[in-house]
Amino acid sequence: MQLIDGKLTSQAIKQEIAAEVQQMAAQGQKKPHLAAILVGNDGGSETYVAAKIKACEEVGFNSSLIRFDASVTEAELLDAVKKLNEDADVDGFIVQLPLPKHISEEKVTEAIDPRKDVDGFHPQNLGRMITGAPAFVSATPQGIMELLKRYQIDTKGKHVVVIGRSNIVGRPMSILLSLKGTPGDATVTVCHSRTANLKELCLQADIIVAALGIPEFLKADMVKDGAVVIDVGTTRVASTETKSGWRLKGDVDFAGVSPKCSYITPVPGGVGPMTIVSLLMNTLKAAKKEIY
Ligand code: GUN
């Protein structure tokens, strides 16, 4: 069994990005600039956005944080999106989700200029991704694709079972892996809460992507010998062993499953650290006009 080390990989990618930013600066180009809109003070969102801003600093990007009170109106938020769309200095930006209930996430997401949509949530980017055209791909699926690529995990002709059909992980993951390319060219089965024979399907899988959000859901008796297991779960569970009072649990029963695997991602330190790095990669692509 080999661990897929997302922490190490993400550090290596950050160094690559930092080197490229230095090169851009040496050629007199401006630094890539990521902006983030944060509404309200949800603890999780605060943590994620702070980590994204910190990651920008680490690689030499410029960053801006635009904060709104939870009482902000949809019109005010749409106006802020419009301003960022029109700000030539901003290469890419995100609106951290979830938004308060009185604001339509769909409307806000669709208001973002697809050329600056480094989260890859805009329907234009999703549509392009489905056809295999250049597109901003959302952070988690892109991070997983990067891990598969860098660990040279063979996906061609393999049977991949994706557990979970969310718009930001399961569904894009299933599409990316079925597209032509490396990684890609896989035969993909998408499973979800209504799937009748999940265990049988998982036992046929060469690669399992567990992205359903139920801690330790995938057990050893659902995994065939030599399978590759990608754990996307990040559920916070109470813990007396950490200062914060919680720790992250994946969707995979790591102790039981890992001895059967050829490769497996741990939680924490697997897919998680790759997500922020994916956002940085997208911001660099936006600055270099690589997609549009
Ligand atoms: N909320 C949870 N994950 C994400 C993400 O990747 N992007 C945004 N904008 N909001 C999120």
XYZ file of C-alpha atoms and ligand atoms in Angstrom:
303
model
C 0.000 0.000 0.000
C 1.302 3.427 -0.952
C -0.007 6.646 0.540
C -0.943 9.407 -1.883
C 0.537 12.380 -0.046
C -1.539 15.446 -0.847
C 0.352 17.599 1.611
C 3.720 16.955 -0.015
C 2.277 17.241 -3.523
C 0.535 20.523 -2.716
C 3.781 21.944 -1.314
C 5.638 20.950 -4.475
C 2.987 22.616 -6.656
C 3.096 25.771 -4.535
C 6.847 25.948 -5.115
C 6.300 25.539 -8.856
C 3.712 28.325 -8.834
C 5.942 30.606 -6.727
C 8.809 30.083 -9.190
C 6.520 31.008 -12.083
C 5.296 34.138 -10.301
C 8.921 35.217 -9.768
C 9.606 34.663 -13.435
C 6.560 36.739 -14.379
C 7.753 39.536 -12.082
C 11.254 39.374 -13.601
C 9.651 39.924 -17.014
C 7.834 42.990 -15.708
C 4.411 41.310 -15.575
C 2.010 41.964 -12.722
C 1.444 39.393 -10.012
C -1.676 37.189 -10.326
C -4.483 38.613 -8.190
C -7.205 36.534 -6.517
C -10.150 38.231 -4.803
C -12.606 36.586 -2.430
C -16.046 37.725 -1.334
C -17.045 36.535 2.122
C -20.566 37.086 3.422
C -21.375 36.817 7.131
C -19.162 35.045 9.654
C -19.744 31.327 9.282
C -16.813 29.630 11.062
C -16.057 27.167 8.263
C -16.139 29.840 5.555
C -13.887 32.141 7.615
C -11.330 29.332 7.965
C -11.421 28.394 4.264
C -11.122 31.957 3.016
C -8.283 32.739 5.451
C -6.438 29.644 4.168
C -6.961 30.756 0.553
C -5.593 34.258 1.287
C -2.611 32.783 3.148
C -1.871 30.445 0.225
C -1.861 33.475 -2.120
C 0.765 35.144 0.071
C 2.889 31.976 0.096
C 3.170 31.876 -3.697
C 3.493 35.646 -4.200
C -0.023 36.360 -5.529
C -1.878 39.535 -4.655
C -5.158 38.925 -2.871
C -8.159 40.950 -1.742
C -10.857 40.042 0.720
C -14.207 41.764 0.358
C -16.443 41.234 3.372
C -20.146 41.768 3.736
C -22.445 41.494 6.693
C -24.936 38.585 6.496
C -27.660 41.208 5.978
C -26.242 42.285 2.591
C -28.867 42.387 -0.152
C -28.654 40.289 -3.290
C -28.450 43.507 -5.352
C -25.465 44.750 -3.318
C -23.695 41.443 -3.737
C -24.392 41.352 -7.478
C -22.968 44.862 -7.686
C -19.766 43.702 -5.951
C -19.499 40.823 -8.434
C -19.940 43.279 -11.324
C -17.163 45.497 -9.948
C -14.776 42.542 -9.736
C -15.755 41.445 -13.262
C -14.756 44.911 -14.476
C -11.614 45.336 -12.350
C -8.726 44.750 -14.750
C -6.308 44.146 -11.870
C -8.288 41.134 -10.576
C -7.526 37.964 -12.540
C -9.933 35.670 -10.733
C -12.325 35.727 -7.809
C -14.562 33.523 -5.724
C -17.745 34.081 -3.745
C -17.444 31.805 -0.742
C -20.475 29.534 -0.323
C -22.848 29.011 1.396
C -24.585 32.374 1.117
C -27.414 33.520 3.421
C -30.797 32.061 2.461
C -32.185 35.343 1.073
C -29.523 35.385 -1.645
C -29.677 33.119 -4.708
C -26.347 31.269 -5.023
C -27.324 30.419 -8.583
C -27.835 34.074 -9.548
C -24.573 35.149 -7.929
C -22.588 32.309 -9.508
C -24.028 33.064 -12.933
C -23.148 36.749 -12.551
C -19.429 35.944 -12.323
C -17.529 36.487 -15.569
C -16.615 32.906 -16.644
C -13.122 34.162 -17.501
C -12.617 35.049 -13.821
C -14.548 32.084 -12.380
C -11.570 30.323 -10.794
C -13.941 28.151 -8.729
C -15.262 26.662 -11.974
C -18.872 26.885 -10.746
C -20.287 28.938 -13.656
C -22.446 26.896 -16.069
C -20.211 28.005 -18.951
C -17.185 26.415 -17.304
C -19.179 23.305 -16.381
C -20.429 23.034 -19.975
C -16.950 23.442 -21.396
C -15.580 20.872 -18.961
C -18.192 18.316 -20.045
C -17.155 18.654 -23.679
C -13.453 18.457 -22.817
C -12.888 22.088 -23.897
C -10.517 24.326 -21.883
C -12.367 25.276 -18.683
C -11.860 26.243 -15.084
C -12.484 23.020 -13.156
C -13.593 23.159 -9.532
C -10.965 22.702 -6.874
C -11.594 19.234 -5.465
C -11.982 17.296 -8.744
C -9.025 19.141 -10.225
C -6.947 18.365 -7.132
C -7.785 14.664 -7.438
C -6.908 14.657 -11.155
C -3.568 16.270 -10.288
C -2.843 13.591 -7.660
C -3.708 10.791 -10.121
C -1.436 12.416 -12.715
C 1.523 12.984 -10.410
C 1.307 9.483 -8.912
C 0.971 8.112 -12.465
C -2.087 6.096 -11.536
C -3.360 4.309 -14.608
C -7.018 5.102 -15.239
C -7.288 4.025 -18.898
C -9.927 1.322 -19.271
C -10.229 1.037 -15.496
C -13.552 0.809 -13.715
C -13.999 3.811 -11.443
C -16.824 3.940 -8.916
C -17.603 7.468 -7.723
C -19.760 7.485 -4.586
C -21.614 10.803 -4.459
C -23.167 12.974 -7.171
C -22.666 16.518 -5.857
C -22.248 19.324 -8.361
C -18.836 20.260 -7.006
C -17.233 16.827 -6.507
C -18.962 13.600 -7.544
C -20.496 14.623 -10.850
C -17.515 16.596 -12.236
C -15.179 13.820 -11.068
C -17.181 11.216 -12.976
C -17.089 13.327 -16.134
C -13.376 14.160 -15.957
C -12.420 10.520 -15.530
C -14.582 9.415 -18.455
C -13.141 12.057 -20.830
C -10.338 11.180 -23.220
C -6.888 11.776 -21.724
C -4.479 10.995 -18.930
C -5.876 10.718 -16.335
C -9.133 9.763 -18.033
C -10.389 7.097 -20.453
C -12.008 5.299 -17.512
C -15.327 3.485 -17.349
C -17.216 5.312 -14.629
C -20.135 4.295 -12.429
C -21.738 7.054 -10.358
C -23.318 5.780 -7.146
C -25.461 7.722 -4.684
C -27.919 7.359 -1.830
C -30.456 5.539 -4.092
C -27.979 3.030 -5.543
C -29.282 -0.467 -4.801
C -26.181 -2.642 -5.110
C -23.424 -0.320 -3.921
C -21.285 -3.005 -2.304
C -21.281 -5.200 -5.432
C -20.360 -2.212 -7.618
C -17.562 -1.125 -5.269
C -16.158 -4.676 -5.283
C -15.835 -4.407 -9.083
C -13.987 -1.087 -8.900
C -10.313 -0.616 -9.739
C -10.581 2.922 -8.374
C -13.080 4.221 -5.791
C -13.698 7.922 -5.174
C -15.619 8.253 -1.906
C -17.345 11.645 -1.812
C -20.581 11.190 0.088
C -19.780 12.875 3.405
C -20.467 9.955 5.753
C -17.483 9.245 8.028
C -15.902 5.779 7.576
C -18.648 4.673 5.183
C -16.384 2.614 2.897
C -15.410 -0.599 4.683
C -12.831 -3.265 3.839
C -15.473 -5.749 2.627
C -16.499 -3.261 -0.108
C -13.024 -2.973 -1.658
C -11.203 -5.461 -3.873
C -7.520 -6.232 -3.379
C -5.217 -3.767 -5.114
C -7.828 -1.017 -5.554
C -6.962 2.682 -5.541
C -9.056 4.579 -2.982
C -9.524 8.357 -3.033
C -11.154 9.699 0.146
C -12.863 13.070 -0.282
C -14.599 13.081 3.118
C -13.857 15.921 5.525
C -16.393 15.578 8.316
C -15.515 17.313 11.583
C -16.005 14.988 14.545
C -15.578 15.833 18.222
C -12.202 14.885 19.651
C -10.648 15.197 23.065
C -7.179 14.779 21.542
C -6.975 18.074 19.671
C -6.776 21.682 20.823
C -9.653 22.675 18.560
C -11.912 19.984 20.055
C -12.513 18.351 16.654
C -10.705 16.356 14.016
C -11.353 15.482 10.400
C -12.740 12.087 9.427
C -12.810 10.754 5.903
C -15.474 8.676 4.154
C -13.181 5.628 4.280
C -12.496 3.293 7.201
C -8.768 3.833 6.719
C -7.569 1.199 9.205
C -9.657 -1.524 7.566
C -9.422 -0.475 3.913
C -5.800 0.687 3.532
C -4.130 -2.771 3.803
C -6.118 -3.884 0.717
C -5.201 -0.890 -1.437
C -2.442 -0.296 -3.962
C -2.826 3.448 -3.292
C -4.944 5.413 -0.826
C -5.323 9.066 0.197
C -5.270 9.729 3.955
C -7.551 12.186 5.785
C -6.175 14.658 6.667
C -3.281 15.148 4.232
C -4.764 13.636 1.067
C -7.274 15.427 -1.132
C -7.798 18.362 1.278
C -4.475 20.189 0.786
C -4.878 19.878 -2.998
C -8.058 21.932 -3.136
C -6.489 25.290 -2.277
C -3.594 24.573 -4.600
C -6.122 23.952 -7.406
C -7.537 27.423 -6.805
C -4.026 28.866 -7.084
C -3.449 26.908 -10.309
C -6.703 28.293 -11.729
C -5.776 31.846 -10.721
C -2.430 31.484 -12.478
C -4.229 30.156 -15.582
C -6.596 33.144 -15.427
C -3.682 35.584 -15.149
C -1.955 33.916 -18.108
C -5.241 33.792 -20.091
C -4.724 30.074 -20.633
C -8.406 29.105 -20.636
C -10.053 32.058 -22.405
N -17.640 26.459 0.017
C -17.117 25.224 0.233
N -16.201 24.944 -0.724
C -16.150 26.007 -1.547
C -15.379 26.311 -2.702
O -14.572 25.527 -3.193
N -15.613 27.537 -3.252
C -16.512 28.405 -2.751
N -16.670 29.559 -3.384
N -17.236 28.148 -1.676
C -17.051 26.961 -1.079
